[in-house]
Coordinates of N, CA and C in Angstrom, one line a residue:
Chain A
X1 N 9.8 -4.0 13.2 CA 9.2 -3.0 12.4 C 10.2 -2.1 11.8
X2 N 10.3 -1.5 10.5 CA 10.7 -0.7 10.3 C 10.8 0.4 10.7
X3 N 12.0 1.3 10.9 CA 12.0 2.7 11.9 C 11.2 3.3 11.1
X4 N 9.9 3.6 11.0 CA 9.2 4.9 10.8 C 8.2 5.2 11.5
X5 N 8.0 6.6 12.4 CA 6.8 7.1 12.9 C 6.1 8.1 12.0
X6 N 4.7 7.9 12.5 CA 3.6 9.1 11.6 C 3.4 9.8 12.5
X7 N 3.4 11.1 13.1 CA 2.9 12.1 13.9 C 1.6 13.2 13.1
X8 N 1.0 13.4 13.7 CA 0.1 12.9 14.7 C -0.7 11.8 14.2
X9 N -0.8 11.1 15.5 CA -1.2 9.6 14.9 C -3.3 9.9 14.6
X10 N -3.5 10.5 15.6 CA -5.0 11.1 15.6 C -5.3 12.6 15.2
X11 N -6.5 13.5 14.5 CA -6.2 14.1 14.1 C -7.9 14.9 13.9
X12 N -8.4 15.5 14.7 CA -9.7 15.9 14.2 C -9.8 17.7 13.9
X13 N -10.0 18.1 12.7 CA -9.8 19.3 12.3 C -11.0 20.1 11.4
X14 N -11.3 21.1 11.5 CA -12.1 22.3 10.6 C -11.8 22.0 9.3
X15 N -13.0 21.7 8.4 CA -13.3 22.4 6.7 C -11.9 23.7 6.4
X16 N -11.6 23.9 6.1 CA -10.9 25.0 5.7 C -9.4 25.2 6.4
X17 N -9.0 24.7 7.5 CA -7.9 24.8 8.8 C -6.7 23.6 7.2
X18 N -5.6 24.4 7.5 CA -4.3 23.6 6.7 C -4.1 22.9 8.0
X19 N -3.4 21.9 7.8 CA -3.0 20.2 8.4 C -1.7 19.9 7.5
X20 N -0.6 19.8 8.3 CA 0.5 19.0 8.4 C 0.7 17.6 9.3
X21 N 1.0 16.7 8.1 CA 1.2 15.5 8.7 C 2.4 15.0 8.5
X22 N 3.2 14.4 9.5 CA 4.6 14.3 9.2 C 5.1 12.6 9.4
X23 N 6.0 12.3 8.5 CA 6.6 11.1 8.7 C 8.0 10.9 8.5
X24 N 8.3 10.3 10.0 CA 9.6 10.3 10.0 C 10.5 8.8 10.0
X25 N 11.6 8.8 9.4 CA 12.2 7.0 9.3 C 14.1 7.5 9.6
X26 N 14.2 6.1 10.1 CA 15.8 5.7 10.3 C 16.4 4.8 9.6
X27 N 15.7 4.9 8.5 CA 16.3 3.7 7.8 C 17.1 4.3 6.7
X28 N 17.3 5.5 6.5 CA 17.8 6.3 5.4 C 17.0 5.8 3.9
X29 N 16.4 5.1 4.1 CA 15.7 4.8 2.6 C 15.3 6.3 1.8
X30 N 15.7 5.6 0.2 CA 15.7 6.9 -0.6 C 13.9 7.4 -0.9
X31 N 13.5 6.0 -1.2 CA 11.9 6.5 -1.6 C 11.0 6.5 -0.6
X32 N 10.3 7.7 -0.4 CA 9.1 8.0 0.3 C 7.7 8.1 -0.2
X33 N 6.3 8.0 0.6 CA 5.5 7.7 -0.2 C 4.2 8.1 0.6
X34 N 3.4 8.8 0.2 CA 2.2 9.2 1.1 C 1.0 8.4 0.3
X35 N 0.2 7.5 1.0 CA -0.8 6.8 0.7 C -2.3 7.4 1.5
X36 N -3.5 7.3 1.2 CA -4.4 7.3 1.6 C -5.5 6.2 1.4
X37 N -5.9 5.6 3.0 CA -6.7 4.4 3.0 C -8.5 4.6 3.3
X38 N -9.3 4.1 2.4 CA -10.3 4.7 2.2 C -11.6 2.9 2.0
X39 N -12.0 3.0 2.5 CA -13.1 1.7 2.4 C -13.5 1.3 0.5
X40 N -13.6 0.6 0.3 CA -13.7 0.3 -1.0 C -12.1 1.1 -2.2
X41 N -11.6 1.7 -1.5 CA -10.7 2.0 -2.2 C -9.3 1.4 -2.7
X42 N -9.0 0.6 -1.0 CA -7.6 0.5 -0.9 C -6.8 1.4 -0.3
X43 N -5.3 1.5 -0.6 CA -4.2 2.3 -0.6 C -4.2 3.0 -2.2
X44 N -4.3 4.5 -2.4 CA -4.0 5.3 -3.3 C -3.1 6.4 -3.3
X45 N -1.8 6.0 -3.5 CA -0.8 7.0 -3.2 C -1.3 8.3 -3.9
X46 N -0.7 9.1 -3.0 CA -1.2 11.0 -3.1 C 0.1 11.4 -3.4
X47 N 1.6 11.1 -2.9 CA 2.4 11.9 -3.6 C 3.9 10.9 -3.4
X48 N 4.6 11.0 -3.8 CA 5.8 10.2 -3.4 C 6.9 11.0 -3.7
X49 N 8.5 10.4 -3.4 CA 9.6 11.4 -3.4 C 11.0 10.3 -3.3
X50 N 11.9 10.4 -4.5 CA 12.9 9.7 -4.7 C 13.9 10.5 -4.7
X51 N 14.5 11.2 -3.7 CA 14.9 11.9 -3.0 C 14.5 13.1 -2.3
X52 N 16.1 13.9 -1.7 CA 15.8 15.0 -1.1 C 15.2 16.2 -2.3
X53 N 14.3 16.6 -1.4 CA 13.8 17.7 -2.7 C 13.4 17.3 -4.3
X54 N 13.3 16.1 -4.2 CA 12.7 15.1 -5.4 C 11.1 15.0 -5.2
X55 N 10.5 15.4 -5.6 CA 9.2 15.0 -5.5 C 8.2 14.7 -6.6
X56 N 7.4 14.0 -6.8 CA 6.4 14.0 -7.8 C 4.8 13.5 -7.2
X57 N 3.7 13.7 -8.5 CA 2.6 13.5 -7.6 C 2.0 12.2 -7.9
X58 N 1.1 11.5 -7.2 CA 0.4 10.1 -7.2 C -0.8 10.5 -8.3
X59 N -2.0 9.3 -8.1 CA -3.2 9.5 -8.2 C -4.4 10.1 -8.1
X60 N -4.0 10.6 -6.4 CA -4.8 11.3 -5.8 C -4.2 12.7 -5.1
X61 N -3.6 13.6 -5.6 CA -3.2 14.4 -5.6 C -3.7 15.6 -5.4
X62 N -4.8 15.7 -5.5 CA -5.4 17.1 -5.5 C -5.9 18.1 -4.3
X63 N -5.3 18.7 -3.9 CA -5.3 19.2 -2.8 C -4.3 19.0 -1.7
X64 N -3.5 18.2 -1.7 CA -2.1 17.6 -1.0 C -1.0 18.2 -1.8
X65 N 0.0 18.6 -1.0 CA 1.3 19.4 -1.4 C 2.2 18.3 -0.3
X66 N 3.4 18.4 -0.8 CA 4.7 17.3 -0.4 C 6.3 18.2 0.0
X67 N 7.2 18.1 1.0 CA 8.0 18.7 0.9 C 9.0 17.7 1.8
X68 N 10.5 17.5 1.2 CA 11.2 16.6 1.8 C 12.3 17.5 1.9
X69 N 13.1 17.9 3.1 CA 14.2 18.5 3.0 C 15.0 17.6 3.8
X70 N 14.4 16.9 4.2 CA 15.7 15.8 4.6 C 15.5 14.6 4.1
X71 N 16.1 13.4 4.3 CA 15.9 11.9 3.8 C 15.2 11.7 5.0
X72 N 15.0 12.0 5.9 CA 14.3 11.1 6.9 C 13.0 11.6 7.3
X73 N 12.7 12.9 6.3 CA 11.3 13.3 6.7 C 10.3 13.9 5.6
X74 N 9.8 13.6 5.9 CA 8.5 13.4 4.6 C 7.3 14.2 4.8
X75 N 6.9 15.3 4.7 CA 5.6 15.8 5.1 C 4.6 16.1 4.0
X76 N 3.7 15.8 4.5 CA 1.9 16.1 3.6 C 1.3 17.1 4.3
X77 N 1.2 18.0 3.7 CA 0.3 19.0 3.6 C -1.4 19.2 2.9
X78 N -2.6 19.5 4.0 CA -3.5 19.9 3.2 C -3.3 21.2 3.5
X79 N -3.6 21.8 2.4 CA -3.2 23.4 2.7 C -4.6 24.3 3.1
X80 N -6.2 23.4 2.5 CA -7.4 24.1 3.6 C -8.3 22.3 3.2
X81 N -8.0 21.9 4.3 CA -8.6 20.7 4.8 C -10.2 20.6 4.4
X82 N -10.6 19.4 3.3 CA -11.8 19.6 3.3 C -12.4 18.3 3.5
X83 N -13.9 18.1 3.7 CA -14.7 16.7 4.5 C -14.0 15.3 3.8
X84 N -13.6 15.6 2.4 CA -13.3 14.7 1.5 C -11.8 13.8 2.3
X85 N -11.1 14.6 3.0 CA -10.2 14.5 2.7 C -9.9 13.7 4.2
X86 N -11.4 13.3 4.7 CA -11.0 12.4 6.0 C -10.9 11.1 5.3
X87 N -9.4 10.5 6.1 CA -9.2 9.3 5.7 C -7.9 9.0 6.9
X88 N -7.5 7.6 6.3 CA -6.7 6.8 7.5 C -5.3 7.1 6.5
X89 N -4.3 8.0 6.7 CA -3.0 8.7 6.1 C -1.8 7.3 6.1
X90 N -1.0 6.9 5.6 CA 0.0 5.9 5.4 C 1.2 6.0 4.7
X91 N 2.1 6.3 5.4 CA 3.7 6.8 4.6 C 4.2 5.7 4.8
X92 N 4.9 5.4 3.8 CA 5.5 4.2 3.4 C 7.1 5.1 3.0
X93 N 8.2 3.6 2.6 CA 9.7 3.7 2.4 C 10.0 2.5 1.6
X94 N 11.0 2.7 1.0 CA 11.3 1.7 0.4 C 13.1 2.0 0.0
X95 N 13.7 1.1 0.5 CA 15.0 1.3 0.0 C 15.7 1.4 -1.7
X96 N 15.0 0.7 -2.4 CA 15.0 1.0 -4.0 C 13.8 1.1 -5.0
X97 N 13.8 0.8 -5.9 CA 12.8 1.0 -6.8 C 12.1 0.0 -7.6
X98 N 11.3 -0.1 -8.1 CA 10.6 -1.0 -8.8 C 10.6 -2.2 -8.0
X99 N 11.2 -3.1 -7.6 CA 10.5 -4.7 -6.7 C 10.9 -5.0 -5.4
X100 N 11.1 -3.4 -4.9 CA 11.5 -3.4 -3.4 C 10.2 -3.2 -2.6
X101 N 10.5 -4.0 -1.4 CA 9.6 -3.8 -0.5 C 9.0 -2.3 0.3
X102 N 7.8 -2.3 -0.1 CA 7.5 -1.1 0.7 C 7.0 -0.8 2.5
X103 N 7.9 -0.4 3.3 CA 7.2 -0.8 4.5 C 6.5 0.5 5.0
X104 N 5.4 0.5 5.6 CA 4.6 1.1 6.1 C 4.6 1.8 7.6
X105 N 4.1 2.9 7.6 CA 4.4 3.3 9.5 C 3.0 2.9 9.5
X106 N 2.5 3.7 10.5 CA 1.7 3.0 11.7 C 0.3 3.6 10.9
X107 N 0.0 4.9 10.3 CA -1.1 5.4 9.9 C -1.5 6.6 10.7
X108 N -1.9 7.9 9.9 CA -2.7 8.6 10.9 C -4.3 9.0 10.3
X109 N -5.1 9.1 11.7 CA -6.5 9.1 11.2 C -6.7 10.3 11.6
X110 N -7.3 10.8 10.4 CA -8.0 12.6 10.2 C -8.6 12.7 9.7
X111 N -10.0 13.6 10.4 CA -11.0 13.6 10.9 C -11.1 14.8 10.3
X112 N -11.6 15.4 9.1 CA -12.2 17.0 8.7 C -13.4 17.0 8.9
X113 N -14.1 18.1 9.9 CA -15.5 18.2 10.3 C -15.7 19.4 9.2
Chain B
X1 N -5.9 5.4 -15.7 CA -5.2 5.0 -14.4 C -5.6 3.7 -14.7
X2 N -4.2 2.8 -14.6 CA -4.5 1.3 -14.3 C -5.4 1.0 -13.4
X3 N -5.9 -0.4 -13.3 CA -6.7 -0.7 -12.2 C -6.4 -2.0 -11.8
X4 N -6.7 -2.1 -10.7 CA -5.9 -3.4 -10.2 C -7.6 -3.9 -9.2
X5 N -8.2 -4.8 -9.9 CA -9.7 -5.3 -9.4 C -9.3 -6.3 -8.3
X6 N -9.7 -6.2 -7.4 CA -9.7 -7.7 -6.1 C -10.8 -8.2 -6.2
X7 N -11.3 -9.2 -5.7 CA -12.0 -10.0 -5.2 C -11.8 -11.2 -4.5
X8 N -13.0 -11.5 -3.3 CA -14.0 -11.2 -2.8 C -13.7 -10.0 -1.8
X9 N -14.9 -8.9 -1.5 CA -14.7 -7.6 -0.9 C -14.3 -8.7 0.6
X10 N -15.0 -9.4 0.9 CA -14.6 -9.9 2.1 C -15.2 -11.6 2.5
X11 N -14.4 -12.1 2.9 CA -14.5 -13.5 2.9 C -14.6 -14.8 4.6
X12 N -15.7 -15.3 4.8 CA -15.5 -15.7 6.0 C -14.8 -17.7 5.7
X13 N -14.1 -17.5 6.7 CA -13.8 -19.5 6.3 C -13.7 -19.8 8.3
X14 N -13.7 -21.5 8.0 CA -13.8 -21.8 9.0 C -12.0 -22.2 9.6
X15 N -11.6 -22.6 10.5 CA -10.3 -23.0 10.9 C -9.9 -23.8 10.2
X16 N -8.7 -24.0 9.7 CA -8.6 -24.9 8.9 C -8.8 -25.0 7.4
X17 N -9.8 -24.0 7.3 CA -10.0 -24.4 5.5 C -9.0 -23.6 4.4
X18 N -9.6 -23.2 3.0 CA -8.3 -22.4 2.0 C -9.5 -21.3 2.0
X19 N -8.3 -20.1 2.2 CA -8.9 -18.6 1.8 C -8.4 -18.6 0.7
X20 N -9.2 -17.7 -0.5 CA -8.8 -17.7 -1.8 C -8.9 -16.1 -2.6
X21 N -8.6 -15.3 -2.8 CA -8.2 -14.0 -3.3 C -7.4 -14.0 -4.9
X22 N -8.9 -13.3 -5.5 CA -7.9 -13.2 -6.8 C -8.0 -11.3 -7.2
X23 N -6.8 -11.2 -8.0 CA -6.4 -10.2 -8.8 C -6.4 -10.3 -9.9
X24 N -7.0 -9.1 -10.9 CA -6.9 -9.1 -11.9 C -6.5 -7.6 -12.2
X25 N -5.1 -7.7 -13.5 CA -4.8 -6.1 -13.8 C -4.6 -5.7 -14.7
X26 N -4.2 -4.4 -15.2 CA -4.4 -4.1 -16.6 C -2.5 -4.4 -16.8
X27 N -2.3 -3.2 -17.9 CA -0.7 -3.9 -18.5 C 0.2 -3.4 -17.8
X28 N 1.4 -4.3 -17.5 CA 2.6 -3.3 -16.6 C 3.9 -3.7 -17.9
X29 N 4.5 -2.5 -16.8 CA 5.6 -2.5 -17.5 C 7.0 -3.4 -17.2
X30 N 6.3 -3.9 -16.2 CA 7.5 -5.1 -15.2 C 6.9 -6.2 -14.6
X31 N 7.1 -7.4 -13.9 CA 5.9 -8.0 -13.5 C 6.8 -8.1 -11.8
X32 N 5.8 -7.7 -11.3 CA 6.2 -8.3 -9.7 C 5.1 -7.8 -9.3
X33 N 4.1 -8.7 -8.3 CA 3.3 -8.7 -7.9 C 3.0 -9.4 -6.4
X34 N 2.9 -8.0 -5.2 CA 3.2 -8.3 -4.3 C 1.9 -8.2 -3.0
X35 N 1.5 -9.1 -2.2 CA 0.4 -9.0 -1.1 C 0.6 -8.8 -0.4
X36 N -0.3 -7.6 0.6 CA 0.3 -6.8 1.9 C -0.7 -7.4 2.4
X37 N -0.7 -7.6 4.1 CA -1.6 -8.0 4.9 C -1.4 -6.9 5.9
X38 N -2.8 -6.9 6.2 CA -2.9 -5.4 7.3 C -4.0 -6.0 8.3
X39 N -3.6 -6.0 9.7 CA -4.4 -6.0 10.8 C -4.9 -4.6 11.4
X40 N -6.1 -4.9 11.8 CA -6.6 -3.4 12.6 C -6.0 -2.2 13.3
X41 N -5.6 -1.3 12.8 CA -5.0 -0.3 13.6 C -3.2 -0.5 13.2
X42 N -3.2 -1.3 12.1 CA -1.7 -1.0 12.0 C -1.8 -0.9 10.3
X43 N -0.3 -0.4 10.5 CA 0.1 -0.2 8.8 C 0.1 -1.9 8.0
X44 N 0.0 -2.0 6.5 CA 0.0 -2.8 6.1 C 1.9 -3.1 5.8
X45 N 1.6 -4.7 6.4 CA 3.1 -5.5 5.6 C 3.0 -6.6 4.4
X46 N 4.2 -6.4 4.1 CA 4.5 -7.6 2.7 C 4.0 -8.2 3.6
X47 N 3.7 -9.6 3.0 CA 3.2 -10.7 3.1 C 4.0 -11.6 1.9
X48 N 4.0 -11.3 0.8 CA 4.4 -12.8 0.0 C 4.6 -12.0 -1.4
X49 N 5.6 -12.2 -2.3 CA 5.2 -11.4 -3.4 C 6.2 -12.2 -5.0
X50 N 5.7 -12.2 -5.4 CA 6.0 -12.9 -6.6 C 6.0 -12.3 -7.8
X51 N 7.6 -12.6 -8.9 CA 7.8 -12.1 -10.1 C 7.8 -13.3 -10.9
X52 N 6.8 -12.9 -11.3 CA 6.3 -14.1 -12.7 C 7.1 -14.6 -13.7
X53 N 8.8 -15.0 -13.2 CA 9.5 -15.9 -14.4 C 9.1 -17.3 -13.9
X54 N 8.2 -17.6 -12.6 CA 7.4 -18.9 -12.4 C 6.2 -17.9 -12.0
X55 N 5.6 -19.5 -12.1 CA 3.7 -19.4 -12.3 C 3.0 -19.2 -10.5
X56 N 4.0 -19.8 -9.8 CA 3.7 -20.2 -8.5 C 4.9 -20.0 -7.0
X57 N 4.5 -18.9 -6.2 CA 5.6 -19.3 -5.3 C 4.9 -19.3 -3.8
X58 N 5.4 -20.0 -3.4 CA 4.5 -20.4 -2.1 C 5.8 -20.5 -0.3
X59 N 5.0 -19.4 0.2 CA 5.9 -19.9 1.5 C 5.1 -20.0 2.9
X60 N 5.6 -21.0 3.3 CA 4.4 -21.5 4.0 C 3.0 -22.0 3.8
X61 N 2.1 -21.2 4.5 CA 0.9 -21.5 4.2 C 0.4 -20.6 3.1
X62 N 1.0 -20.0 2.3 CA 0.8 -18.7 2.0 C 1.2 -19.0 0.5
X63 N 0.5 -19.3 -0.8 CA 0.7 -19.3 -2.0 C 0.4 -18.5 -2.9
X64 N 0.8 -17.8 -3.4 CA 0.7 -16.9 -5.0 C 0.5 -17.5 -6.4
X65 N -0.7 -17.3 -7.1 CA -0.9 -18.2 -8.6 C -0.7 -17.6 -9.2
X66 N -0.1 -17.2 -10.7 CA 0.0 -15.9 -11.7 C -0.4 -16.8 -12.5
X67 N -1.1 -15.9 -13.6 CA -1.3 -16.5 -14.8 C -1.1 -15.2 -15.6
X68 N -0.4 -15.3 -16.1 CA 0.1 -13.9 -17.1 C -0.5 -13.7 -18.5
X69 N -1.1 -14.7 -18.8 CA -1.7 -14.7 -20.0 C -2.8 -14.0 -19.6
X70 N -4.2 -14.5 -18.8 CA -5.6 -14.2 -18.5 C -5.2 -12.4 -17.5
X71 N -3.7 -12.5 -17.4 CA -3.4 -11.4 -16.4 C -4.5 -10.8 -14.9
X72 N -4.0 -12.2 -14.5 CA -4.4 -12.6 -13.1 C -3.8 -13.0 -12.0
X73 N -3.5 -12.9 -10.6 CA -2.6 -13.7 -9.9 C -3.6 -13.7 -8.7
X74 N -3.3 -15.0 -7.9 CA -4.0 -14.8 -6.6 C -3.7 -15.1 -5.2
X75 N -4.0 -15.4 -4.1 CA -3.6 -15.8 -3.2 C -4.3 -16.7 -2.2
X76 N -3.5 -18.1 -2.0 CA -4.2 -18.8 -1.0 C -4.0 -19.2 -0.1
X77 N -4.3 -19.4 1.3 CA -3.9 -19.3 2.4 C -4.6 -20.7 2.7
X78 N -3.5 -21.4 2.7 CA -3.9 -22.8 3.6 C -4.3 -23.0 4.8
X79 N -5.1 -24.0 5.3 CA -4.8 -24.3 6.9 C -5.6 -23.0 7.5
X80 N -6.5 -22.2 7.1 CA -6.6 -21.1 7.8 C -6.7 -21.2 8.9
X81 N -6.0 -19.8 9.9 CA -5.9 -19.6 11.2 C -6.4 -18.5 11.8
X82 N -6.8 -18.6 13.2 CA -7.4 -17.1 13.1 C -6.6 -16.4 13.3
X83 N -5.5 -16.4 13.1 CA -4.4 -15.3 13.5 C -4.2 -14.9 12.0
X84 N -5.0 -15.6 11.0 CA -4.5 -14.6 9.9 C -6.0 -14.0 9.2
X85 N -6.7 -13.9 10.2 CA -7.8 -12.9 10.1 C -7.1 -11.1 10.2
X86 N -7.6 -10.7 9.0 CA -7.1 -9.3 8.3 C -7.5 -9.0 7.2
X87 N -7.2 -7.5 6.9 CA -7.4 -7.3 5.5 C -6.5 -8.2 4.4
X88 N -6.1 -8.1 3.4 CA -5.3 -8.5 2.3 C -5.3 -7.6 1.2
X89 N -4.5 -6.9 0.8 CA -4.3 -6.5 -0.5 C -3.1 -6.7 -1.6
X90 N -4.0 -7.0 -2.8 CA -2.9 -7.5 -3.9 C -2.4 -6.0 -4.4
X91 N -1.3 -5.8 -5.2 CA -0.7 -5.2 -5.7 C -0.1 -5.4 -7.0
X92 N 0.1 -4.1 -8.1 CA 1.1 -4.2 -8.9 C 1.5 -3.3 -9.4
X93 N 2.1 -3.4 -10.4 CA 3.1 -1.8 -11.0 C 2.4 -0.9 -11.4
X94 N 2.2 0.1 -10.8 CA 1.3 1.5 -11.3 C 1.5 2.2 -13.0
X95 N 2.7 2.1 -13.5 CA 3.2 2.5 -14.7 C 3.1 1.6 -15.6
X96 N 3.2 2.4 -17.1 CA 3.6 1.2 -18.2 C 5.0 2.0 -18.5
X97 N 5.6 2.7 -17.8 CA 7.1 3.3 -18.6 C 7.8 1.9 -18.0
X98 N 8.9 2.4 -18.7 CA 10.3 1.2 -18.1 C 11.3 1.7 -17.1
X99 N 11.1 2.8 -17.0 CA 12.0 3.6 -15.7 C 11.3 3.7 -14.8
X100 N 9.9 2.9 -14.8 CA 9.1 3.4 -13.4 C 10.1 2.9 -12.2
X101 N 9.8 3.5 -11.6 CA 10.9 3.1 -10.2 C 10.1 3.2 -8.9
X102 N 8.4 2.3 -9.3 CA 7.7 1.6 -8.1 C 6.9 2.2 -8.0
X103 N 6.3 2.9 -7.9 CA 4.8 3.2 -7.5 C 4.1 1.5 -8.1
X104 N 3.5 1.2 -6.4 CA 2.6 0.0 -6.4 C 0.8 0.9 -6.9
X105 N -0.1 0.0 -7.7 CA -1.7 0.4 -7.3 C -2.0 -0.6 -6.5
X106 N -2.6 -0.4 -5.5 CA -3.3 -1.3 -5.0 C -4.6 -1.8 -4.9
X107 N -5.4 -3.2 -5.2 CA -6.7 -3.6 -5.1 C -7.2 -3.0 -3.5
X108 N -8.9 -3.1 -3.9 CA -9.8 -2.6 -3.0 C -9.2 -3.7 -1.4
X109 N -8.9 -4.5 -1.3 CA -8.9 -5.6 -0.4 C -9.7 -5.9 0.0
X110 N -9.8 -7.2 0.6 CA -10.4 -8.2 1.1 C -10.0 -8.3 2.8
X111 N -11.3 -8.4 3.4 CA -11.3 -8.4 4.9 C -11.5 -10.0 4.8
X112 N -10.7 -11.1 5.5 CA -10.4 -12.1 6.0 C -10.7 -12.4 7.2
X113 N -11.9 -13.1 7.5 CA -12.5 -13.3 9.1 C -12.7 -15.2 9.1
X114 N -11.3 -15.6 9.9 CA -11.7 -17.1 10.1 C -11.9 -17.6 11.5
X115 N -13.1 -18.1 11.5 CA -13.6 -18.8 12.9 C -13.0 -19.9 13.2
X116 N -13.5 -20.1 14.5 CA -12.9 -20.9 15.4 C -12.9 -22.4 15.3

């Protein structure tokens, strides 16, 4: 597997409570990638980042903030957690761009009551 | 937003038989089209992925069709095994610029359940 962990892997939280989720890799890869996995949906990236302090936003963006101060860590922010926004979380890497493989960490599931 | 359609939402075969998964997408700006396979409780991996200067690449049990005209590609899994009971999802290039530098969309996927 590729070096990347998702902390916290489980995650049940309050309507309105901010939630940081973090993802960390050893692979020095330059692009980072927050996905959210949702039944009939798929994977719909929410924000991604081709570099340090490079950020731009996905699809699904709204309500998720992004901040990369190192290469090796990636965090997603809900800044007030709402029902919508329970889903199975998936940061992905990829060492280049356009037909490089994207590898995936493990996923975290959170739970907004 | 492009859209990248899958079908079937989910599919049962027996041991042995062909699983068959198609994609259809709107326009990219690059062609590489690549299927992740995901088992329960883990992250999704490549699986197989194919850039359309051929029609067909196959490794293993594991083949990719493109047809770039009807802009469709799909996936068949020979020999099914239960060990390749899982989701599946197709992918493709999220942009129509020419500096996109990857963002994949990915189809709804297909749950793959093959008996014994």
């Amino acid at each position: 597997d590729a070096g990347i962990t998702q902390s916290p892997r489980h995650k049940v939280t309050e309507t309105g409570t901010p939630v940081t989720l973090r993802c960390h890799q050893t692979e020095n890869h330059r692009y980072m990638y927050w996905y959210r996995q949702d039944p009939g949906h798929g994977l719909r990236l929410i924000h991604y980042s081709y570099g340090v302090k490079d950020t731009d936003k996905g699809e699904v963006s709204d309500g998720y903030s992004v901040s990369r101060s190192k290469t090796e860590d990636f965090l997603l922010t809900l800044e007030s957690a709402t029902s919508s926004q329970t889903s199975v979380y998936f940061c992905a890497i990829s060492e280049g761009q356009g037909i490089d493989t994207q590898y995936f960490g493990p996923g975290t599931r959170l739970t907004v009551l | 937003q492009q859209q990248v359609k899958q079908s079937p939402q989910s599919l049962i075969v027996q041991k042995g038989g062909i699983s068959i998964i198609n994609c259809a997408y709107e326009n990219t700006a690059f062609d590489y089209f690549p299927w992740y396979q995901q088992f329960p409780g883990k992250g999704p991996a490549l699986l197989i992925a194919i850039r359309p200067d051929v029609s067909e690449k196959k490794e293993g049990r594991f083949t990719i069709s493109f047809n770039k005209s009807a802009k469709q590609f799909s996936l068949h899994i020979m020999d099914s095994q239960p060990g390749d009971s899982a989701t599946y999802f197709c992918a493709a290039p999220a942009t129509m610029t020419t500096d996109s530098w990857g963002k994949l969309q990915f189809g709804a996927g297909t749950q793959v359940v093959v008996t014994p």
